[in-house]
């Protein structure tokens, strides 16, 4: 079974949701650059101050900032891991090649209008990063996290105009990584527009877990 994984795909494709499920099932470490940056913003740290305006506008945080985050997180990970939301540029992918040996990159393929709908209805737990959807995947108690009861929040970049900007950024900067990893024989494409459980099963088949 492949255990050193990257989840690649447009915003709203379900990378975070599936990374949490797979990490729970197989005890993989989960390295999610978006979550790390949001936490830094909430703590008003130096990193958060650097990242805030980029994220708020749907732009990428500079490569050198996220590369350092990744290097630090990977250095404390010895078993299997899922990297969610990194790399997002060719420069980041080249950096990753130097510091880790990735076994598989899962590409989450989904139609654009579905992504926008999923994002505007998304709610997240600021404490444990659990992801919900007010239409498709609501919490058991309205607006409260199933895990810890924390009040759910709407991400600042989950409004429609910023979402469209993020999608534009994805197609310009990140989509070229599909060819990058295909040519290195590392890419597995899954249909991320399906029901949650079906997507999980596709990933499990791709990595050789079932
Ligand atoms: P990040 O937090 O990584 O956001 P993203 O990549 O845009 O992805 P999302 O979190 O929006 O979507 P997802 O695919 O995880 O979907 P989810 O599972 O939540 O990055 C945010 C920002 O940080 C970036 O814009 C950038 O500024 C910065 N950043 C981060 N990493 C960076 C890097 N490496 N370099 C530079 N900048 C960086 O699901 C979405 C919704 O759909 C949820 O409501 C969920 O419940 C629902 N859903 C999921 N799957 C299904 C399903 N199968 N059926 C129905 N509903 C579903």
mmCIF file of C-alpha atoms and ligand atoms in Angstrom:
data_model
loop_
_atom_site.group_PDB
_atom_site.id
_atom_site.type_symbol
_atom_site.label_atom_id
_atom_site.label_comp_id
_atom_site.label_asym_id
_atom_site.label_seq_id
_atom_site.Cartn_x
_atom_site.Cartn_y
_atom_site.Cartn_z
ATOM 1 C CA UNK A 1 0.000 0.000 0.000
ATOM 2 C CA UNK A 2 1.217 3.508 -0.858
ATOM 3 C CA UNK A 3 1.685 5.584 2.258
ATOM 4 C CA UNK A 4 3.441 8.800 1.158
ATOM 5 C CA UNK A 5 0.694 10.679 -0.609
ATOM 6 C CA UNK A 6 -0.172 14.068 -2.042
ATOM 7 C CA UNK A 7 -3.801 15.165 -2.538
ATOM 8 C CA UNK A 8 -3.997 17.538 -5.506
ATOM 9 C CA UNK A 9 -7.081 19.262 -6.887
ATOM 10 C CA UNK A 10 -9.120 22.439 -7.174
ATOM 11 C CA UNK A 11 -10.683 24.180 -4.165
ATOM 12 C CA UNK A 12 -13.777 22.385 -2.943
ATOM 13 C CA UNK A 13 -12.906 19.052 -4.578
ATOM 14 C CA UNK A 14 -12.924 17.260 -1.206
ATOM 15 C CA UNK A 15 -9.187 16.930 -0.483
ATOM 16 C CA UNK A 16 -9.480 18.022 3.142
ATOM 17 C CA UNK A 17 -12.543 15.865 3.804
ATOM 18 C CA UNK A 18 -10.907 12.747 2.361
ATOM 19 C CA UNK A 19 -7.536 13.484 3.985
ATOM 20 C CA UNK A 20 -9.224 13.498 7.408
ATOM 21 C CA UNK A 21 -11.030 10.223 6.650
ATOM 22 C CA UNK A 22 -7.908 8.474 5.331
ATOM 23 C CA UNK A 23 -5.691 9.820 8.123
ATOM 24 C CA UNK A 24 -8.187 8.468 10.667
ATOM 25 C CA UNK A 25 -8.446 5.060 8.979
ATOM 26 C CA UNK A 26 -4.755 4.409 8.351
ATOM 27 C CA UNK A 27 -3.055 6.620 10.971
ATOM 28 C CA UNK A 28 -1.386 8.774 8.354
ATOM 29 C CA UNK A 29 -0.059 12.160 9.422
ATOM 30 C CA UNK A 30 -1.990 14.936 7.661
ATOM 31 C CA UNK A 31 -0.125 18.011 6.538
ATOM 32 C CA UNK A 32 -2.599 20.623 5.285
ATOM 33 C CA UNK A 33 -0.916 23.907 4.389
ATOM 34 C CA UNK A 34 -4.243 25.789 4.289
ATOM 35 C CA UNK A 35 -5.098 24.691 7.864
ATOM 36 C CA UNK A 36 -1.610 25.619 9.100
ATOM 37 C CA UNK A 37 -1.885 29.069 7.524
ATOM 38 C CA UNK A 38 -5.401 29.653 8.902
ATOM 39 C CA UNK A 39 -4.207 28.710 12.382
ATOM 40 C CA UNK A 40 -1.321 31.179 12.032
ATOM 41 C CA UNK A 41 -3.768 33.918 11.032
ATOM 42 C CA UNK A 42 -6.010 33.122 14.014
ATOM 43 C CA UNK A 43 -2.964 33.330 16.328
ATOM 44 C CA UNK A 44 -1.826 36.570 14.674
ATOM 45 C CA UNK A 45 1.685 35.130 14.339
ATOM 46 C CA UNK A 46 4.331 36.495 11.972
ATOM 47 C CA UNK A 47 3.468 33.745 9.491
ATOM 48 C CA UNK A 48 -0.220 34.657 9.746
ATOM 49 C CA UNK A 49 0.502 38.303 9.020
ATOM 50 C CA UNK A 50 2.475 37.311 5.912
ATOM 51 C CA UNK A 51 -0.280 34.997 4.646
ATOM 52 C CA UNK A 52 -3.465 36.890 5.458
ATOM 53 C CA UNK A 53 -3.840 39.236 2.486
ATOM 54 C CA UNK A 54 -2.928 36.566 -0.069
ATOM 55 C CA UNK A 55 -5.497 34.144 1.321
ATOM 56 C CA UNK A 56 -8.208 36.739 1.670
ATOM 57 C CA UNK A 57 -7.830 37.584 -2.030
ATOM 58 C CA UNK A 58 -7.687 33.992 -3.296
ATOM 59 C CA UNK A 59 -3.995 34.222 -4.227
ATOM 60 C CA UNK A 60 -1.165 31.862 -3.364
ATOM 61 C CA UNK A 61 1.084 32.559 -0.403
ATOM 62 C CA UNK A 62 4.704 32.923 -1.680
ATOM 63 C CA UNK A 63 6.563 29.666 -2.331
ATOM 64 C CA UNK A 64 9.398 30.355 0.119
ATOM 65 C CA UNK A 65 6.892 30.781 2.980
ATOM 66 C CA UNK A 66 5.009 27.519 2.366
ATOM 67 C CA UNK A 67 8.152 25.567 1.482
ATOM 68 C CA UNK A 68 9.528 26.253 4.938
ATOM 69 C CA UNK A 69 6.269 25.154 6.590
ATOM 70 C CA UNK A 70 6.421 21.906 4.678
ATOM 71 C CA UNK A 71 10.060 21.207 5.413
ATOM 72 C CA UNK A 72 9.419 21.634 9.138
ATOM 73 C CA UNK A 73 6.289 19.451 9.195
ATOM 74 C CA UNK A 74 7.822 16.654 7.134
ATOM 75 C CA UNK A 75 10.905 16.538 9.329
ATOM 76 C CA UNK A 76 8.753 15.415 12.267
ATOM 77 C CA UNK A 77 6.868 12.744 10.296
ATOM 78 C CA UNK A 78 8.270 9.239 10.028
ATOM 79 C CA UNK A 79 5.315 7.062 9.026
ATOM 80 C CA UNK A 80 2.778 7.492 6.249
ATOM 81 C CA UNK A 81 1.495 10.964 5.431
ATOM 82 C CA UNK A 82 -0.967 12.862 3.290
ATOM 83 C CA UNK A 83 0.022 16.305 2.089
ATOM 84 C CA UNK A 84 -3.154 18.263 1.346
ATOM 85 C CA UNK A 85 -2.913 21.547 -0.596
ATOM 86 C CA UNK A 86 0.795 21.389 -1.414
ATOM 87 C CA UNK A 87 2.467 21.595 -3.894
ATOM 88 C CA UNK A 88 0.547 24.267 -5.804
ATOM 89 C CA UNK A 89 3.261 25.472 -8.184
ATOM 90 C CA UNK A 90 6.005 23.801 -10.207
ATOM 91 C CA UNK A 91 8.543 25.461 -7.879
ATOM 92 C CA UNK A 92 6.885 23.857 -4.847
ATOM 93 C CA UNK A 93 6.819 20.468 -6.588
ATOM 94 C CA UNK A 94 10.534 20.723 -7.366
ATOM 95 C CA UNK A 95 11.185 21.602 -3.730
ATOM 96 C CA UNK A 96 9.125 18.624 -2.536
ATOM 97 C CA UNK A 97 11.102 16.264 -4.817
ATOM 98 C CA UNK A 98 14.260 17.312 -2.990
ATOM 99 C CA UNK A 99 12.990 16.694 0.542
ATOM 100 C CA UNK A 100 10.621 13.695 0.245
ATOM 101 C CA UNK A 101 9.994 10.601 -1.785
ATOM 102 C CA UNK A 102 6.319 10.752 -2.787
ATOM 103 C CA UNK A 103 4.717 7.451 -3.823
ATOM 104 C CA UNK A 104 1.444 8.695 -5.285
ATOM 105 C CA UNK A 105 -0.370 11.919 -6.156
ATOM 106 C CA UNK A 106 -4.154 11.639 -6.134
ATOM 107 C CA UNK A 107 -5.830 14.157 -8.424
ATOM 108 C CA UNK A 108 -9.392 15.089 -7.399
ATOM 109 C CA UNK A 109 -11.304 15.776 -10.598
ATOM 110 C CA UNK A 110 -14.699 17.551 -10.347
ATOM 111 C CA UNK A 111 -16.828 19.968 -12.422
ATOM 112 C CA UNK A 112 -16.341 23.658 -11.616
ATOM 113 C CA UNK A 113 -19.960 24.582 -10.737
ATOM 114 C CA UNK A 114 -20.093 21.723 -8.232
ATOM 115 C CA UNK A 115 -16.933 23.095 -6.591
ATOM 116 C CA UNK A 116 -18.447 26.556 -6.159
ATOM 117 C CA UNK A 117 -21.626 25.108 -4.633
ATOM 118 C CA UNK A 118 -19.657 22.934 -2.223
ATOM 119 C CA UNK A 119 -17.490 25.835 -1.117
ATOM 120 C CA UNK A 120 -20.175 28.426 -0.468
ATOM 121 C CA UNK A 121 -22.052 25.873 1.678
ATOM 122 C CA UNK A 122 -18.955 24.713 3.569
ATOM 123 C CA UNK A 123 -18.628 25.193 7.332
ATOM 124 C CA UNK A 124 -15.508 24.208 9.281
ATOM 125 C CA UNK A 125 -14.602 23.593 12.893
ATOM 126 C CA UNK A 126 -11.918 26.101 13.953
ATOM 127 C CA UNK A 127 -10.752 23.718 16.705
ATOM 128 C CA UNK A 128 -10.319 20.317 14.975
ATOM 129 C CA UNK A 129 -10.600 21.357 11.272
ATOM 130 C CA UNK A 130 -13.521 18.980 10.616
ATOM 131 C CA UNK A 131 -15.328 19.936 7.410
ATOM 132 C CA UNK A 132 -19.106 20.057 6.938
ATOM 133 C CA UNK A 133 -21.513 21.180 4.277
ATOM 134 C CA UNK A 134 -24.811 22.763 5.221
ATOM 135 C CA UNK A 135 -26.537 20.932 2.324
ATOM 136 C CA UNK A 136 -24.559 17.757 1.512
ATOM 137 C CA UNK A 137 -22.927 16.857 4.803
ATOM 138 C CA UNK A 138 -24.495 18.755 7.731
ATOM 139 C CA UNK A 139 -23.416 18.302 11.368
ATOM 140 C CA UNK A 140 -25.752 16.383 13.709
ATOM 141 C CA UNK A 141 -26.548 19.545 15.708
ATOM 142 C CA UNK A 142 -26.999 22.674 13.623
ATOM 143 C CA UNK A 143 -23.751 24.661 13.257
ATOM 144 C CA UNK A 144 -21.914 22.643 15.965
ATOM 145 C CA UNK A 145 -18.965 20.324 15.361
ATOM 146 C CA UNK A 146 -19.828 16.614 15.825
ATOM 147 C CA UNK A 147 -16.403 16.001 17.417
ATOM 148 C CA UNK A 148 -16.178 18.752 20.026
ATOM 149 C CA UNK A 149 -19.339 20.893 19.910
ATOM 150 C CA UNK A 150 -17.407 24.000 18.766
ATOM 151 C CA UNK A 151 -19.402 26.559 16.768
ATOM 152 C CA UNK A 152 -18.682 26.117 13.057
ATOM 153 C CA UNK A 153 -17.353 28.993 10.966
ATOM 154 C CA UNK A 154 -17.504 30.100 7.349
ATOM 155 C CA UNK A 155 -13.986 30.612 5.957
ATOM 156 C CA UNK A 156 -13.210 34.193 4.878
ATOM 157 C CA UNK A 157 -12.225 32.933 1.415
ATOM 158 C CA UNK A 158 -15.408 30.875 0.947
ATOM 159 C CA UNK A 159 -17.495 33.676 -0.540
ATOM 160 C CA UNK A 160 -18.316 33.342 -4.238
ATOM 161 C CA UNK A 161 -16.069 36.047 -5.756
ATOM 162 C CA UNK A 162 -12.980 34.874 -3.828
ATOM 163 C CA UNK A 163 -13.834 31.266 -4.691
ATOM 164 C CA UNK A 164 -13.820 32.137 -8.411
ATOM 165 C CA UNK A 165 -10.445 33.864 -7.934
ATOM 166 C CA UNK A 166 -9.074 30.741 -6.212
ATOM 167 C CA UNK A 167 -10.296 28.608 -9.097
ATOM 168 C CA UNK A 168 -8.553 30.940 -11.557
ATOM 169 C CA UNK A 169 -5.350 30.690 -9.519
ATOM 170 C CA UNK A 170 -5.713 26.904 -9.509
ATOM 171 C CA UNK A 171 -5.986 26.641 -13.300
ATOM 172 C CA UNK A 172 -3.084 29.023 -13.875
ATOM 173 C CA UNK A 173 -0.590 27.861 -11.266
ATOM 174 C CA UNK A 174 -1.539 24.421 -9.976
ATOM 175 C CA UNK A 175 -3.179 22.522 -12.845
ATOM 176 C CA UNK A 176 0.191 22.148 -14.677
ATOM 177 C CA UNK A 177 1.159 19.765 -11.858
ATOM 178 C CA UNK A 178 -1.187 17.150 -13.334
ATOM 179 C CA UNK A 179 1.179 16.732 -16.307
ATOM 180 C CA UNK A 180 4.206 17.108 -14.022
ATOM 181 C CA UNK A 181 3.188 14.083 -11.951
ATOM 182 C CA UNK A 182 1.695 12.119 -14.867
ATOM 183 C CA UNK A 183 5.042 12.277 -16.653
ATOM 184 C CA UNK A 184 6.730 10.942 -13.508
ATOM 185 C CA UNK A 185 4.241 8.047 -13.332
ATOM 186 C CA UNK A 186 2.937 9.168 -9.936
ATOM 187 C CA UNK A 187 -0.569 10.391 -10.810
ATOM 188 C CA UNK A 188 -3.870 8.654 -10.013
ATOM 189 C CA UNK A 189 -7.028 10.508 -11.044
ATOM 190 C CA UNK A 190 -10.250 9.998 -9.103
ATOM 191 C CA UNK A 191 -13.812 11.242 -9.720
ATOM 192 C CA UNK A 192 -14.299 13.649 -6.833
ATOM 193 C CA UNK A 193 -17.829 14.648 -7.847
ATOM 194 C CA UNK A 194 -19.264 11.356 -6.549
ATOM 195 C CA UNK A 195 -20.785 10.628 -3.131
ATOM 196 C CA UNK A 196 -18.358 10.869 -0.217
ATOM 197 C CA UNK A 197 -18.122 7.108 0.423
ATOM 198 C CA UNK A 198 -17.580 6.363 -3.259
ATOM 199 C CA UNK A 199 -14.692 8.851 -3.400
ATOM 200 C CA UNK A 200 -13.118 7.255 -0.309
ATOM 201 C CA UNK A 201 -13.382 3.825 -1.956
ATOM 202 C CA UNK A 202 -11.717 5.097 -5.163
ATOM 203 C CA UNK A 203 -8.796 6.455 -3.140
ATOM 204 C CA UNK A 204 -8.457 3.209 -1.202
ATOM 205 C CA UNK A 205 -8.307 1.254 -4.448
ATOM 206 C CA UNK A 206 -5.778 3.696 -5.952
ATOM 207 C CA UNK A 207 -3.365 3.400 -3.015
ATOM 208 C CA UNK A 208 -3.786 -0.367 -2.757
ATOM 209 C CA UNK A 209 -5.551 -0.376 0.621
ATOM 210 C CA UNK A 210 -8.346 -2.674 -0.669
HETATM 211 P P1 LIG B 1 -6.665 25.380 1.259
HETATM 212 O O1 LIG B 1 -7.207 25.451 2.627
HETATM 213 O O2 LIG B 1 -5.708 24.322 0.916
HETATM 214 O O3 LIG B 1 -7.891 25.410 0.281
HETATM 215 P P2 LIG B 1 -8.126 24.769 -1.172
HETATM 216 O O4 LIG B 1 -7.015 23.994 -1.768
HETATM 217 O O5 LIG B 1 -8.605 25.915 -1.943
HETATM 218 O O6 LIG B 1 -9.092 23.655 -0.937
HETATM 219 P P3 LIG B 1 -10.366 23.719 -0.090
HETATM 220 O O7 LIG B 1 -10.027 23.610 1.362
HETATM 221 O O8 LIG B 1 -11.205 24.879 -0.524
HETATM 222 O O9 LIG B 1 -11.151 22.445 -0.633
HETATM 223 P P4 LIG B 1 -10.985 20.891 -0.370
HETATM 224 O O10 LIG B 1 -10.604 20.233 -1.648
HETATM 225 O O11 LIG B 1 -10.141 20.605 0.832
HETATM 226 O O12 LIG B 1 -12.506 20.531 -0.090
HETATM 227 P P5 LIG B 1 -13.243 20.103 1.270
HETATM 228 O O13 LIG B 1 -12.855 18.726 1.649
HETATM 229 O O14 LIG B 1 -13.135 21.160 2.296
HETATM 230 O O15 LIG B 1 -5.938 26.772 0.887
HETATM 231 C C1 LIG B 1 -6.524 28.013 1.214
HETATM 232 C C2 LIG B 1 -5.567 29.138 0.815
HETATM 233 O O16 LIG B 1 -4.323 28.996 1.535
HETATM 234 C C3 LIG B 1 -5.148 29.178 -0.655
HETATM 235 O O17 LIG B 1 -6.091 29.874 -1.454
HETATM 236 C C4 LIG B 1 -3.801 29.912 -0.559
HETATM 237 O O18 LIG B 1 -3.976 31.298 -0.403
HETATM 238 C C5 LIG B 1 -3.203 29.369 0.735
HETATM 239 N N1 LIG B 1 -2.359 28.173 0.517
HETATM 240 C C6 LIG B 1 -2.584 26.920 1.008
HETATM 241 N N2 LIG B 1 -1.625 26.084 0.589
HETATM 242 C C7 LIG B 1 -0.780 26.811 -0.172
HETATM 243 C C8 LIG B 1 0.401 26.495 -0.924
HETATM 244 N N3 LIG B 1 0.870 25.241 -0.970
HETATM 245 N N4 LIG B 1 0.991 27.496 -1.604
HETATM 246 C C9 LIG B 1 0.537 28.756 -1.564
HETATM 247 N N5 LIG B 1 -0.579 29.118 -0.905
HETATM 248 C C10 LIG B 1 -1.239 28.154 -0.205
HETATM 249 O O19 LIG B 1 -14.755 20.022 0.715
HETATM 250 C C11 LIG B 1 -15.436 21.167 0.271
HETATM 251 C C12 LIG B 1 -16.913 21.072 0.652
HETATM 252 O O20 LIG B 1 -17.524 20.015 -0.077
HETATM 253 C C13 LIG B 1 -17.166 20.775 2.134
HETATM 254 O O21 LIG B 1 -18.312 21.479 2.533
HETATM 255 C C14 LIG B 1 -17.418 19.262 2.166
HETATM 256 O O22 LIG B 1 -18.281 18.893 3.229
HETATM 257 C C15 LIG B 1 -18.065 19.028 0.820
HETATM 258 N N6 LIG B 1 -17.720 17.737 0.215
HETATM 259 C C16 LIG B 1 -16.495 17.166 0.145
HETATM 260 N N7 LIG B 1 -16.558 15.992 -0.524
HETATM 261 C C17 LIG B 1 -17.873 15.840 -0.875
HETATM 262 C C18 LIG B 1 -18.577 14.817 -1.606
HETATM 263 N N8 LIG B 1 -17.953 13.732 -2.121
HETATM 264 N N9 LIG B 1 -19.907 14.977 -1.803
HETATM 265 C C19 LIG B 1 -20.556 16.095 -1.319
HETATM 266 N N10 LIG B 1 -19.949 17.085 -0.614
HETATM 267 C C20 LIG B 1 -18.607 16.943 -0.401
#
